[in-house]
XYZ file of C-alpha atoms in Angstrom:
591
model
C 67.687 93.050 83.249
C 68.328 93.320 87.101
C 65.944 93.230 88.886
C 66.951 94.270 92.760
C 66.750 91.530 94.953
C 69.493 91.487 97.530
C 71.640 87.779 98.427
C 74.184 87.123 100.508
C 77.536 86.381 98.658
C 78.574 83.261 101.652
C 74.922 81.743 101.137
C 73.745 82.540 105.078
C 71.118 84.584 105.981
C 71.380 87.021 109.109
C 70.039 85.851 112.550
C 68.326 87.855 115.377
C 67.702 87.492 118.879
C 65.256 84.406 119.554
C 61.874 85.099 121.937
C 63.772 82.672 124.062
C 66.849 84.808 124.684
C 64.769 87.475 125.164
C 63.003 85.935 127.784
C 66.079 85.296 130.115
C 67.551 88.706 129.636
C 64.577 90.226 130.699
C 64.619 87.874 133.685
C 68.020 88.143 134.860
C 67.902 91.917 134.667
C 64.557 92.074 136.578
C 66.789 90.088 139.212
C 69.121 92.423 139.321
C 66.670 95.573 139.770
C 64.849 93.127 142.737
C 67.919 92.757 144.667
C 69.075 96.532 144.090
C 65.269 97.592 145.426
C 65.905 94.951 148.398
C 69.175 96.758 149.079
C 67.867 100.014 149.181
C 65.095 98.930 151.507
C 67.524 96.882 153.639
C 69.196 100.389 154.154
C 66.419 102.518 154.670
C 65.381 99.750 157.542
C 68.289 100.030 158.789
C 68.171 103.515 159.007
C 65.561 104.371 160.501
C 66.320 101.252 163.085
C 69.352 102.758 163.888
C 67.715 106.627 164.012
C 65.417 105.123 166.214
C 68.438 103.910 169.011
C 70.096 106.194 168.697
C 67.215 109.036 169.759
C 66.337 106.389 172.695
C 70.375 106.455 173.860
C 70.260 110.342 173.341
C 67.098 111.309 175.474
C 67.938 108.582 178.159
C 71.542 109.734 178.407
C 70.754 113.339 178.804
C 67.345 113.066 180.692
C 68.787 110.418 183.340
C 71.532 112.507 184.013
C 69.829 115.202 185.189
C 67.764 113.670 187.239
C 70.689 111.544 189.077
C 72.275 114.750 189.640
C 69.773 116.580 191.379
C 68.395 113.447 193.517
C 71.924 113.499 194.590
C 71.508 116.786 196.490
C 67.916 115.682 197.776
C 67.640 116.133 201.640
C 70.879 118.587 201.607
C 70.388 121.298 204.681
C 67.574 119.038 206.167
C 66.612 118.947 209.346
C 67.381 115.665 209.852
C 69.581 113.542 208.323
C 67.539 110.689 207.528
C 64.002 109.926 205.684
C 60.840 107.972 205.845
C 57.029 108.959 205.602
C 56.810 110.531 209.112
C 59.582 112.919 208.360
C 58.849 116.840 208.064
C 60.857 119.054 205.838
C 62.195 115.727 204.296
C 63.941 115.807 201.170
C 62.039 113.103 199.324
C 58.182 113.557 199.851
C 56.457 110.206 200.258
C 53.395 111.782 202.086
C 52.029 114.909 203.253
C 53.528 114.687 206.387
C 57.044 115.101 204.691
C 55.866 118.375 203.652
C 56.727 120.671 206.337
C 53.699 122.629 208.637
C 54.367 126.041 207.820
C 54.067 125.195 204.003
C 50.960 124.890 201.486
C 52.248 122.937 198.983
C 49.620 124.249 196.024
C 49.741 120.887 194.251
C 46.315 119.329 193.752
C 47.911 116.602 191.727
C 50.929 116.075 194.401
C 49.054 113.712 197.021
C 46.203 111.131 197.145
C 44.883 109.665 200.020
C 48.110 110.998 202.662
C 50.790 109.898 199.853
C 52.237 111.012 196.607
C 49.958 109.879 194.056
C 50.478 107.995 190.845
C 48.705 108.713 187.406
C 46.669 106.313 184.668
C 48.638 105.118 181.700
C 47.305 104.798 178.468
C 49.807 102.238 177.043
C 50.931 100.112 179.658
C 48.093 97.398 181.084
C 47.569 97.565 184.428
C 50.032 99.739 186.044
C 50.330 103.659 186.758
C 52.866 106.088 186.341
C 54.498 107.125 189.578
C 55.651 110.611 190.749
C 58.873 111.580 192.501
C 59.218 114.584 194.354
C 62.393 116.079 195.862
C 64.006 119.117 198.071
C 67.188 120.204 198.283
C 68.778 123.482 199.167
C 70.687 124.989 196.503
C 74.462 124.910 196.897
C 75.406 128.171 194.314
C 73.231 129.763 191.796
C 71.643 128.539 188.615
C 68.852 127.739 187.705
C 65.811 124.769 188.657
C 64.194 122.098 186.429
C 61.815 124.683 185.426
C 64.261 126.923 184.077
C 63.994 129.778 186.771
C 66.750 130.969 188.563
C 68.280 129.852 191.827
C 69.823 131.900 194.410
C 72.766 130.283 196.558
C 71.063 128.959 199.768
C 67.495 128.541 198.091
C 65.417 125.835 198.994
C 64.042 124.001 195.662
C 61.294 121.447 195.697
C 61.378 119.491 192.112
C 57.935 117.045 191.374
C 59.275 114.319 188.145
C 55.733 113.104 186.528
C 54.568 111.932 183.089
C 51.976 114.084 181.448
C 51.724 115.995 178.129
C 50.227 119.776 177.440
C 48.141 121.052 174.753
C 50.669 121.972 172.537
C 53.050 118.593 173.057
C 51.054 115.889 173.217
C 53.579 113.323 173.723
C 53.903 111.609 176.935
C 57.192 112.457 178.927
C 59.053 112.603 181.942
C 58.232 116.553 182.635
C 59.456 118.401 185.820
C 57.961 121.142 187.892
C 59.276 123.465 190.107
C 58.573 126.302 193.317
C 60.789 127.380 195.496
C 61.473 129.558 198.963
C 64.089 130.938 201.094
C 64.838 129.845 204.992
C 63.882 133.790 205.810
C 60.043 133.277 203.570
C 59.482 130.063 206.043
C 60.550 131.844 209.266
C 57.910 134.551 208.242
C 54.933 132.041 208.550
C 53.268 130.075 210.971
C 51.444 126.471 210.645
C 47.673 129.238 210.617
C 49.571 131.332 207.855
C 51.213 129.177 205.396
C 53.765 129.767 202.907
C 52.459 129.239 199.972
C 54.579 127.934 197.030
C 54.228 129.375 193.254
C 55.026 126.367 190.581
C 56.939 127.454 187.668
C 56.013 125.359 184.242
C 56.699 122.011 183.539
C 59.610 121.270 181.375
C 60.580 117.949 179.293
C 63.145 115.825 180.596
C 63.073 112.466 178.774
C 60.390 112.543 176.096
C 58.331 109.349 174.825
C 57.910 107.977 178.257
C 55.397 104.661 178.711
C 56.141 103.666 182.176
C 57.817 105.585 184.843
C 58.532 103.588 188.244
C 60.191 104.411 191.336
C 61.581 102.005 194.298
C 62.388 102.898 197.627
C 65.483 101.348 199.348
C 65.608 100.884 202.918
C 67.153 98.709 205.160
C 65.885 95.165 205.769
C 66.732 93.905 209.306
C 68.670 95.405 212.184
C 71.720 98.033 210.826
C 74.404 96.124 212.231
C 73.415 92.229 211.762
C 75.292 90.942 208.746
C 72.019 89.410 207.481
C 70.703 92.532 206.657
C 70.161 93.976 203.064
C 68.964 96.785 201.274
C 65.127 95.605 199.702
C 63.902 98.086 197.466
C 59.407 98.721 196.911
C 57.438 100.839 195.463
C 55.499 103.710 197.619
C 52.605 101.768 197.967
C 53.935 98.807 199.582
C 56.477 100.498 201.753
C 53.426 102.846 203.031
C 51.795 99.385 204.046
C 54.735 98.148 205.976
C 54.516 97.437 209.304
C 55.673 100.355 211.267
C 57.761 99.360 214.461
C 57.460 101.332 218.030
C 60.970 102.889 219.054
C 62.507 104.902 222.040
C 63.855 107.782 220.425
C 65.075 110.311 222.603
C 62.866 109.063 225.467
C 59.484 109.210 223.614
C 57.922 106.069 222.084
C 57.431 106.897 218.386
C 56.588 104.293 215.777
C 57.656 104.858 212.769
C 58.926 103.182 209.488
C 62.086 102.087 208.113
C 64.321 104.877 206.860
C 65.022 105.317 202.816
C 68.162 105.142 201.949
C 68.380 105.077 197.953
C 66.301 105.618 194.938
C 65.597 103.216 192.439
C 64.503 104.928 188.799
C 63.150 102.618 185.962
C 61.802 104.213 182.644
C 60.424 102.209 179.450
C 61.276 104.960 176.688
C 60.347 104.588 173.074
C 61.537 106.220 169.493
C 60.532 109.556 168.210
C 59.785 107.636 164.844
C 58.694 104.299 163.638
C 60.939 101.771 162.143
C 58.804 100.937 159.535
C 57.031 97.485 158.797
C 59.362 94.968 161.108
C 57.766 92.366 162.195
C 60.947 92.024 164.792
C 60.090 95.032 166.331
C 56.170 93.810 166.355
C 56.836 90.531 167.985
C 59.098 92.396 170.561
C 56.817 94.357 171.761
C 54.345 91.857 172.332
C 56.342 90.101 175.247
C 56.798 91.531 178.673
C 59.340 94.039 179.411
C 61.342 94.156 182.428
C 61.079 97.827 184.547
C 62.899 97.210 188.080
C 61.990 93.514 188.227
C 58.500 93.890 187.124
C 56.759 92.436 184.058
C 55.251 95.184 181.590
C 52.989 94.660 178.709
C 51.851 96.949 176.703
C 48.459 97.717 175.828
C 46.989 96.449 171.921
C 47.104 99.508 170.641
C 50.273 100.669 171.691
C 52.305 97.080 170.312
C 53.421 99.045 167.258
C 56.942 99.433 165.347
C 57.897 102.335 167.961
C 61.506 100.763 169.347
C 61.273 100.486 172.923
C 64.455 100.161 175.861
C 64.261 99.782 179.510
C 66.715 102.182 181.224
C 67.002 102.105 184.654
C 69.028 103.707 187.940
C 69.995 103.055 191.752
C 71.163 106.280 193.425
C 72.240 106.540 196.982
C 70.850 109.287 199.047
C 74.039 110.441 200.508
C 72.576 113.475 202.710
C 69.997 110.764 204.565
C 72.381 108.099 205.644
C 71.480 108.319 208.944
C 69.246 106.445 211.413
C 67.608 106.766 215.178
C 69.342 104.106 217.668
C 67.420 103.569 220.569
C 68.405 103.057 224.504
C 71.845 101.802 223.561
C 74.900 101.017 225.748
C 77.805 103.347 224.058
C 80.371 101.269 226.083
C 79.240 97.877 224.716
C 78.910 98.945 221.286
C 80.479 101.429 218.922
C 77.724 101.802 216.821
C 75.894 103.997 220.099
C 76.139 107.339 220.528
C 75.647 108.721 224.187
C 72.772 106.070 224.811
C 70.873 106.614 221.904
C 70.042 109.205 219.021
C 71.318 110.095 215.490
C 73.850 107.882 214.129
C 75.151 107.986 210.370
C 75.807 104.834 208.600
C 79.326 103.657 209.153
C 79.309 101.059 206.154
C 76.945 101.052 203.449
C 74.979 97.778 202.489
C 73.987 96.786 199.411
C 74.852 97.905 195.699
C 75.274 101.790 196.683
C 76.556 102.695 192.626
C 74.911 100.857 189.402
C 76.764 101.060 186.590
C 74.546 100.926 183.731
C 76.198 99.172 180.941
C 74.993 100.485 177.310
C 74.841 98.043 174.356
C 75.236 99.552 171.206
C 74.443 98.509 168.703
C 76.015 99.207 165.430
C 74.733 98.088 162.126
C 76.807 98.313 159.379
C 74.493 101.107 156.657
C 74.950 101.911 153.481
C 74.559 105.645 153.450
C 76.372 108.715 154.853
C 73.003 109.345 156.883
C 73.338 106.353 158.913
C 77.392 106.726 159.034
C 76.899 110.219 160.619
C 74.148 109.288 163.075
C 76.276 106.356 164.508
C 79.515 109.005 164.867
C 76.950 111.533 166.682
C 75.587 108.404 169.260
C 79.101 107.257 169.724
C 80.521 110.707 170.587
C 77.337 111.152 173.492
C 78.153 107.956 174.504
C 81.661 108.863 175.267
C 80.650 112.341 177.439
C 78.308 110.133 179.120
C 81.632 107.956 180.207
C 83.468 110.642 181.107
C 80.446 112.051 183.438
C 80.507 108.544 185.113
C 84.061 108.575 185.504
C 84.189 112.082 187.415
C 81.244 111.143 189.527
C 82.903 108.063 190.496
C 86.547 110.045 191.490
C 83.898 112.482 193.581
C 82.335 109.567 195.138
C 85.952 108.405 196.185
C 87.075 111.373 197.907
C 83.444 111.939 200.133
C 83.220 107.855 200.794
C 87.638 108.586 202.346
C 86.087 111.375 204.237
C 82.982 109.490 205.725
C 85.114 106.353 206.477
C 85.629 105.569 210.093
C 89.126 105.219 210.604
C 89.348 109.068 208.802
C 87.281 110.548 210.807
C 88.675 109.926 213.929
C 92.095 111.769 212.748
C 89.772 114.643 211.100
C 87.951 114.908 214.424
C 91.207 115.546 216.265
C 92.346 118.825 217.986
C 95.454 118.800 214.947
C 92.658 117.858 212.460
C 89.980 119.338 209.914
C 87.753 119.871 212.386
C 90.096 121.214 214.883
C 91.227 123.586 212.479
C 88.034 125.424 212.052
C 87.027 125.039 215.644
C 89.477 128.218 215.688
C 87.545 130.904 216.187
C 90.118 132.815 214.133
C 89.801 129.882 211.294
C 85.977 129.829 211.524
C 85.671 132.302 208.459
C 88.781 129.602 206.631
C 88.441 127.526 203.736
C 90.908 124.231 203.340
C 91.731 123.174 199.895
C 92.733 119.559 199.254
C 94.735 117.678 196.449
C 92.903 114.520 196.684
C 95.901 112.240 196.183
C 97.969 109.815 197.879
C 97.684 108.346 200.904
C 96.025 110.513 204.489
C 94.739 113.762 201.855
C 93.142 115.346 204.370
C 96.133 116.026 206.828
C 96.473 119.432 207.542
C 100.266 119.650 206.173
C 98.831 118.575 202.662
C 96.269 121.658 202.745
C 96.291 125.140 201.770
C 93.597 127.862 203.583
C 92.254 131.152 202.245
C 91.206 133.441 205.061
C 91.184 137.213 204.693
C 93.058 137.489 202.015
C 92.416 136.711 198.039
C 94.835 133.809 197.546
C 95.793 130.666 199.147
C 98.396 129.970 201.717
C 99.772 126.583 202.220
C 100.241 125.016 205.344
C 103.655 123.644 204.509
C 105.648 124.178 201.402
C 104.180 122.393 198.183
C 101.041 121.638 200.009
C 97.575 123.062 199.342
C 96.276 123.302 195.372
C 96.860 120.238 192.866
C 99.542 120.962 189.943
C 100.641 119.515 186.892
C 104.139 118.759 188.053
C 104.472 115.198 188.309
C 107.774 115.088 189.063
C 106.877 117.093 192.541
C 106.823 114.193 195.308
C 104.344 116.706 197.289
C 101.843 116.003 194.643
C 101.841 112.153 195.857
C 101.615 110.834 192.195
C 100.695 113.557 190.374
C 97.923 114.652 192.010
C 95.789 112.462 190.269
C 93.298 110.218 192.805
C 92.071 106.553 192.201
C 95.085 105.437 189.956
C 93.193 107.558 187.269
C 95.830 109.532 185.291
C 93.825 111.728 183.294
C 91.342 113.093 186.218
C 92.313 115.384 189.196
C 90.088 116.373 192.447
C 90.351 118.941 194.346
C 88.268 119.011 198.017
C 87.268 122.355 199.503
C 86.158 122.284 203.185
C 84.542 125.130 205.006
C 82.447 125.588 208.042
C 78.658 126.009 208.032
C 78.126 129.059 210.069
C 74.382 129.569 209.969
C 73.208 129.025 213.550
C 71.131 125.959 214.244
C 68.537 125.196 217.070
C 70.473 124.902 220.644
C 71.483 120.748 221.574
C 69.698 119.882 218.275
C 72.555 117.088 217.424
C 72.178 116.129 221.005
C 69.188 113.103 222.964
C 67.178 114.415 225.105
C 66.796 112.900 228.706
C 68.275 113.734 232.289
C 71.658 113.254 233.415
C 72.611 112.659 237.000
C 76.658 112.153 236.484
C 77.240 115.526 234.641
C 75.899 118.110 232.449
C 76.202 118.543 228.595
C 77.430 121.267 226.741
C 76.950 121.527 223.040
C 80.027 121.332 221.260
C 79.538 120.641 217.559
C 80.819 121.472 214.652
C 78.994 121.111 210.512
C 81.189 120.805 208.200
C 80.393 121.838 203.825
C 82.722 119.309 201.654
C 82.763 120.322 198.195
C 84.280 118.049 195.651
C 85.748 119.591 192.081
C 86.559 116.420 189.771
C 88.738 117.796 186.679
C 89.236 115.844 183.247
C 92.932 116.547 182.753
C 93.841 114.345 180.007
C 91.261 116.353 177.709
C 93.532 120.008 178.617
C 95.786 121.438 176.116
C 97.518 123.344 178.784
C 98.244 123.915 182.759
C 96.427 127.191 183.072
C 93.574 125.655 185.073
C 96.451 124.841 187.903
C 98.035 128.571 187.530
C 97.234 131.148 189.849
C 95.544 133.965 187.197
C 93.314 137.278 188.194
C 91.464 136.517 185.148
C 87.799 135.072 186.466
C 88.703 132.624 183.338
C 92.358 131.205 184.015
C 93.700 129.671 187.301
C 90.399 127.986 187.945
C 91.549 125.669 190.595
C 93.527 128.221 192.257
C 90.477 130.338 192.779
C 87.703 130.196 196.224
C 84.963 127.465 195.515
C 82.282 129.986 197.282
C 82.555 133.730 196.402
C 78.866 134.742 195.861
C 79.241 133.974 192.130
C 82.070 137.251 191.477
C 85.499 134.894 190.913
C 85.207 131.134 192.070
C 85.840 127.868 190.747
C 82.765 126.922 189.239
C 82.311 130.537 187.462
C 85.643 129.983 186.403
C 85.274 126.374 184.641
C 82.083 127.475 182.976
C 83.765 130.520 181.072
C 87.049 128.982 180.561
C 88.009 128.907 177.369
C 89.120 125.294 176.954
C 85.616 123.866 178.022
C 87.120 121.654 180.423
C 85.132 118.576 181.837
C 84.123 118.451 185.130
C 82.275 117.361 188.009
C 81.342 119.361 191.269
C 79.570 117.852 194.414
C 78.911 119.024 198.012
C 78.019 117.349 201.049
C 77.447 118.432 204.697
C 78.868 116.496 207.845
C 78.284 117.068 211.653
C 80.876 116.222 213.924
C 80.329 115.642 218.185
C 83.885 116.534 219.337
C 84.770 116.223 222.954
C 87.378 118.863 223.171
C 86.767 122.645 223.696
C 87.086 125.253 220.503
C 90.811 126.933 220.606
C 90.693 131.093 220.377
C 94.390 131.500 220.563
């Protein structure tokens, strides 16, 4: 009888796993999930480290820019070519004085105690936010910081301050701005002001902590080769000892003249980076904003990434300075015994290049990958920006320089040229190229007609051709193969107050007669390298083609920068003015 039991036929019974083996598997897989879940955070870190950098780079790229770029023009059409807290119509305002008599400012928050005030900061301990304020008159139409429009020839007054609204509460770099035209001010009296409207304030660089200004001026006499540009803040340059000068016969005392603008901004991230210690501990310690410590307050030492970007710009419309009682024949630097003089050599670090560190962390994640392409790609415009600005500086630092303007100032020269009263009305076009680019047989000039006529064959416009020797290597300037410029001169025409160039004083040897001549230098630097054809350099009717065959000034209708804006290729570019006065001792030709 069976009776259904089961055995093994070899004798050995089946085995399972053991509590033991069990143990370890569970173990080693739980090690496995830890270091995937560490990975994953890693990366999310990372991310948000690297979102974080790359929204500081972004905002301080585009927000810097804009401000360099219109401090630039500050003081253009002034008065006087030269700055400090006694000066009216000035283009940086330091103090109510630099606002002009016949104008009412309308700007409760612009002044405090006689100069430009400064506002309380909620994050930084111990120091204040300062406030820049600028005027410039606008050299072609567009549009101000506030976003309303600008009429060729209007004078624009821009105030740069950190405050927030009620519906963006962040703190940020905002700008406000009025303006008015010469014919509004002529209208008015110091008893009848002009008043100014203020359009809204507009973001420039968001997340701002600390905004600081310096003022550059020159330390010690002009010419003495011990002297150097020091650069303060407001409130210790308004507390400077202010020395007593002969200027045009009347003892004035005033203080030293500004010559550049120092910007320094601690900017933080949109987001936090999560839970990093690193970023904790960092911002704990002092930060560096234009050689001053800054620590933040308790509250605000968070996991917000913070970066210190700052800026030296030159003002390149108030380079000049008052001389007083001296002897022209001993010294060059004089100027009929005194007067206005304009800087012959510039002191100091005049252009900061402002080296960015990226930095790139290696992410897993097509998030991160994409973010790093977008930062690297602003990065690059930013470059190129620098690069044009720096082939405009070139061509305007050749102009200023000495030995040029002696031949410009010649009867044969620039300046002779348009002393023609039939040329008065002219515009020269440059290739900036070579070596002497501003001799008259290099130049082409546009008078009645639509186009431009050179002065001697192959001379006038910059081509492509580099195998034309008039071109002087391929009309490309600085050794740079892959940027052009292109200098347009014409003559300011707008009638100025009689002898105002000239001292004042009696004579007994001889009269004076006024005989001067301002000059409007406008600078067009082109990207070539980035063009996928020559149409730029051929003469077209089209307001889009021909571009740098076209008039730099023609009320807006068909001129070069119209013309680059439309253009289809969306070239790169650059565009700059300046204004120069030249004293010439030979009479105006009418033949």
């Amino acid at each position: 009888m069976e009776t259904g039991l089961f055995y093994s036929k070899s004798g050995q019974a089946q085995a399972g796993f053991t509590l033991i083996e069990l143990m370890i598997s569970l173990t080693l897989g739980l090690l496995i999930v830890a270091a995937a879940i560490q990975l994953f955070i890693t990366g999310i870190t990372s991310y948000k480290l690297q979102k974080a950098m790359a929204h500081i780079q972004d905002n301080a790229s585009l927000g810097l820019n804009f401000i360099v770029d219109d401090i630039r023009k500050a003081n253009l059409s002034s008065p006087v070519p030269a700055i400090n807290d006694q000066t009216s119509y000035a283009g940086i305002l330091l103090s109510s004085n630099n606002v002009g008599g016949k104008i009412d400012l309308n700007c409760t928050d612009c002044f405090s105690n006689n100069q430009i005030a400064s506002f309380g900061n909620a994050n930084v301990a111990g120091l204040t936010n300062d406030q820049l304020m600028i005027r410039y008159q606008a050299p072609q139409g567009g549009l101000d910081c506030s976003g309303q429009n600008v009429a060729n020839g209007t004078f624009v007054i821009q105030r740069y301050f950190v405050g927030s609204t009620s519906t963006d509460l962040r703190q940020s770099l905002r700008c406000q701005a009025a303006q008015y035209t010469q014919a509004m001010l002529d209208a008015k009296t110091t008893t009848d002001r002009l008043k100014l409207v203020w359009g809204e304030s507009q973001v420039i660089l968001p997340n701002v902590d600390l905004f600081q200004i310096r003022l550059g001026y020159m330390d010690g006499e002009l010419n003495s080769a011990n002297s150097m540009i020091a650069y303060t803040d407001v409130k210790n340059y308004m507390a400077l000892t202010a020395a007593k000068k002969n200027i045009d016969g009347i003892t004035q005392t005033v203080r030293p003249y500004v010559h550049a603008i120092q910007i320094g901004v601690l900017v933080r991230s949109d987001d936090k980076t999560g839970d990093q210690s690193v970023i904790k501990q960092r911002n704990k310690e002092p930060f560096q904003v234009l050689g001053t410590k800054v620590n933040l307050t308790p509250a605000s030492q968070d996991t917000y990434l913070r970066q210190v970007v700052d800026q030296t710009i030159s003002l390149r419309n108030a380079m000049g300075w008052v001389s007083e009682g001296c002897d022209s024949s001993k010294s060059s630097s004089c100027t009929n015994g005194g007067g206005w003089n304009m800087i012959n050599a510039q002191r100091g670090s005049t252009l900061i290049i402002v080296l960015m560190i990226v930095l790139m962390i290696t992410i897993v994640g097509t998030l991160a990958i994409r973010q790093s392409i977008s930062s690297l790609k602003l990065v690059s415009n930013h470059q190129i920006q620098t690069l044009l600005a720096q082939n405009a500086d070139t061509a305007l630092m050749y102009f200023q320089d000495p030995n040029t303007q002696q031949n410009l100032a010649s009867a044969n020269g620039v300046v002779g040229f348009f002393k023609n009263e039939n040329n008065k009305n002219a515009e020269l076009v440059f290739c900036f190229s070579g070596t002497d680019p501003f001799a008259l047989t290099k130049a082409a000039y546009r008078l009645n007609s639509a186009n431009f006529e050179p002065m001697a064959s192959n001379a006038g416009m910059c081509k492509v051709d580099s195998s034309n020797a008039a071109n002087d290597t391929a009309s490309q300037s600085s050794g740079r193969k892959q940027v052009v410029t292109q200098v347009y001169i014409k003559r300011e025409i707008n009638p100025t107050a009689p002898f105002a160039d000239l001292s004042r004083g009696t004579e007994v040897f001889g009269a004076k007669t006024e005989n001067n001549i301002r000059l409007r230098v406008y600078v067009v630097s082109v990207m070539q390298g980035l063009l996928t054809s020559d149409a730029l350099f051929k003469a077209d009717r089209d307001i889009n083609k021909g571009c740098l065959t076209k008039s730099i000034d023609n009320n807006g209708a068909n001129d070069v920068a119209t013309c680059l804006k439309q253009n289809i290729e969306k070239p790169l570019y650059n565009i700059q003015v300046a204004e120069y006065r030249f004293l010439s001792d030979f009479e105006p030709s009418s033949s």
